[in-house]
């Protein structure tokens, strides 16, 4: 059975059991402060388990793209070294939200694997929770009973497991419960006879592995660590699709399935390395085949590789792939980007976002690969230099700190550092390195830590009603609150029954403002979303939370935000009109002060294009288009009206459309009533943020007015400095011309100085072993003069060494020249001389054998440096 057929058969099976098949949520998570990437199928349903929102359907199933490379689940180091952990993988899952429980979940899992797919009973094992005295949770007898019914012929295949494997928790706090894992034994009969399968379950044997985890959510873990029983119980299951494929296709490794095979053959074709020839090669092929998927899918989800957070995680994955290619497949040129078409042909059908951003994915990977290969080259050079230094100092161990710096600043992998050191009979202070790593991890944990207390319920309430489209002021009740420590500072999170505050999303920042009751007024510094929960960040806990409050949005800021948000739509529209329909939104930021808009386009915008965008948007402002909002229509209908859906964005069943004239967008944000409110749009910056992605920054209204006035003020100032207010351009041109002619005069003067010094130098030259040694301090304030002299001597004499210096300001400059013939015949180098003498001027330098220069902080040392050079030549 082919992979895609298997995926379909899972869907069909659960559809036949009354499940609605939903699509995968994006792999990159944008509105959950506790999670950067989806790492399990349940993530997108977290709100339902937490009771923050109601499910559309109580039975759902899907295939979810997951990434396990950071946080609680990090499999990165396993990937490639084993054959069944991936960075990005698909998790098949079925869910019950307060609907069926253990009986059906177990019976259906069994039916699907055993009856439908024909996986033999004697190769399967199931585990149940053994119970925990600490938590006062009994053994899961219920699950045991249902499993016994499945394993009729192999009763010994139902095993007990500890809290580590068989009690699942969402996080430190929150929904949790016992789980049952299903394992498979893939070993051959001979091995199975020697060691019974049940002895190898959960023991890390590569052929006895977990395939499916059925979680029975029945408790809530509170922050004091106690468990409370949930009023309604849920089922959450997750099965590794690649592993299931391996089983069904009769393979021993996920990489032997059709999911990976075509990509692996493509890598072989590009690198000339066949799969199955050597262990290290195979690991590299697996690493690359795996990482390609993770990178491609996250770029398709609009998460580009970058320097921080989620982007940095992606960059690290890509670099790991490049490095394995470099170390084990001898790939010193970019090649991973060329694998994208092969990946798209396997997965593009199920995941159209991949197919549609194919070219962009290739381009971005190429760019990253090239940059990192350069880094690798640079790192290699640095290590060679360090090895020489160590050797000179008679040492054989590289300090951990240095290796960490190479790793952290240049992304230079530590195992490569170790390898190179080994080749040079040296070693790394690995303890020191690990200590540096540990303290960095601690630093970043502290930075990211968000220490949240339990929610204190003030009153039972449904989902918060958002009234901010119409109102900025509202009488509200607090439904719950909690204290949160962020980086050591305590704030309070508040949830209301209704709110006029817009929570940060879709690029628009959260509202700020106040809440006030009859006895206090508390500042709201931000409004954020945790999944669908609207949270107001308050400076302190209200003294009487049960009071009623007036919630008031800072309307001045709100107005500026609305201006900028609508302006973003107009810019998007204008960009498509000016540049073409390939322009797609790739990201945006809307703040009160300015807006930022990222979009796909291949080249720098010309001045003309920018002016056209400004012209179109400002005309739309003057035409005063009214806002036209359509709430609650289907995504299909919205798209037929011309609105563009973004890949990597999660849309609900119904969407909101915002129109201004011909601009039509899917948007949940806040906008002006009509375009004239924006006043003016002025683009203040345009540049590239990644290959094929440009960024525009702009300001509107008062900020645009300020910006333009500032620019005009600068022009006026220049005019008054030039004393030619009429024609600034002419004035500046005149100034440049004057400057050029002055420079020429100076150069002439310098040449004269050089000439007279030249004469002096040759007059005072001394002869050392048939070499004409010229030296002296030159009176000049340009280091260029020194070089001019050096080149003159080099031209005119075959047998000379020249060492000259000058005090320029409070710095010293030295130039050493060695005639070409001496370089060749006597193997002399100006670099050696400069290295020897530059300590005297407190500096350093380098260059080429015939000419080297040095700069230093001590002009008083020039004469000593010259003397030293003379001694050096005498000693040769
Ligand atoms: P393992 O012990 O094998 O790492 P797990 O306990 O981390 O698995 P769960 O968190 O229960 O796994 O995830 C559910 C299922 O997802 C697993 O049974 C497995 O089939 C699959 N799975 C988990 N991690 C990976 C991974 N890194 N790559 C591929 N499949 C995975
Ligand atoms: Mg795991």
mmCIF file of C-alpha atoms and ligand atoms in Angstrom, residues 68 73 75 84-87 89 91 181 210-213 238-240 242-243 254, ligand 1:
data_model
loop_
_atom_site.group_PDB
_atom_site.id
_atom_site.type_symbol
_atom_site.label_atom_id
_atom_site.label_comp_id
_atom_site.label_asym_id
_atom_site.label_seq_id
_atom_site.Cartn_x
_atom_site.Cartn_y
_atom_site.Cartn_z
ATOM 1 C CA UNK A 68 10.025 17.829 17.488
ATOM 2 C CA UNK A 73 9.979 16.997 22.694
ATOM 3 C CA UNK A 75 14.412 14.310 18.917
ATOM 4 C CA UNK A 84 12.327 5.965 13.182
ATOM 5 C CA UNK A 85 12.610 9.437 14.728
ATOM 6 C CA UNK A 86 12.137 12.430 12.494
ATOM 7 C CA UNK A 87 12.280 16.143 13.042
ATOM 8 C CA UNK A 89 6.650 13.897 10.866
ATOM 9 C CA UNK A 91 0.890 12.294 13.315
ATOM 10 C CA UNK A 181 0.839 2.795 23.970
ATOM 11 C CA UNK A 210 6.052 2.554 19.735
ATOM 12 C CA UNK A 211 3.586 3.338 16.983
ATOM 13 C CA UNK A 212 0.455 4.708 18.594
ATOM 14 C CA UNK A 213 -0.341 6.415 21.850
ATOM 15 C CA UNK A 238 -1.339 10.017 18.051
ATOM 16 C CA UNK A 239 0.255 7.568 15.637
ATOM 17 C CA UNK A 240 3.475 8.130 13.684
ATOM 18 C CA UNK A 242 5.979 7.171 8.758
ATOM 19 C CA UNK A 243 6.327 4.306 11.235
ATOM 20 C CA UNK A 254 11.039 4.588 7.870
HETATM 21 P P1 LIG B 1 9.171 7.626 21.122
HETATM 22 O O1 LIG B 1 9.285 7.035 22.480
HETATM 23 O O2 LIG B 1 9.308 6.639 20.018
HETATM 24 O O3 LIG B 1 10.027 8.829 20.939
HETATM 25 P P2 LIG B 1 6.976 9.232 21.993
HETATM 26 O O4 LIG B 1 6.624 8.609 23.276
HETATM 27 O O5 LIG B 1 7.808 10.449 21.992
HETATM 28 O O6 LIG B 1 7.659 8.141 21.014
HETATM 29 P P3 LIG B 1 4.323 10.246 21.496
HETATM 30 O O7 LIG B 1 4.649 11.575 22.035
HETATM 31 O O8 LIG B 1 3.416 9.375 22.250
HETATM 32 O O9 LIG B 1 5.652 9.452 21.126
HETATM 33 O O10 LIG B 1 3.764 10.457 20.005
HETATM 34 C C1 LIG B 1 2.814 9.591 19.394
HETATM 35 C C2 LIG B 1 3.381 8.843 18.215
HETATM 36 O O11 LIG B 1 4.067 9.679 17.316
HETATM 37 C C3 LIG B 1 4.409 7.813 18.604
HETATM 38 O O12 LIG B 1 3.794 6.614 18.968
HETATM 39 C C4 LIG B 1 5.204 7.639 17.342
HETATM 40 O O13 LIG B 1 4.604 6.722 16.473
HETATM 41 C C5 LIG B 1 5.137 8.993 16.714
HETATM 42 N N1 LIG B 1 6.374 9.755 16.938
HETATM 43 C C6 LIG B 1 6.778 10.351 18.074
HETATM 44 N N2 LIG B 1 7.934 11.015 17.898
HETATM 45 C C7 LIG B 1 8.269 10.843 16.608
HETATM 46 C C8 LIG B 1 9.337 11.298 15.809
HETATM 47 N N3 LIG B 1 10.297 12.089 16.288
HETATM 48 N N4 LIG B 1 9.351 10.929 14.518
HETATM 49 C C9 LIG B 1 8.401 10.135 13.995
HETATM 50 N N5 LIG B 1 7.357 9.681 14.698
HETATM 51 C C10 LIG B 1 7.278 10.024 15.982
#
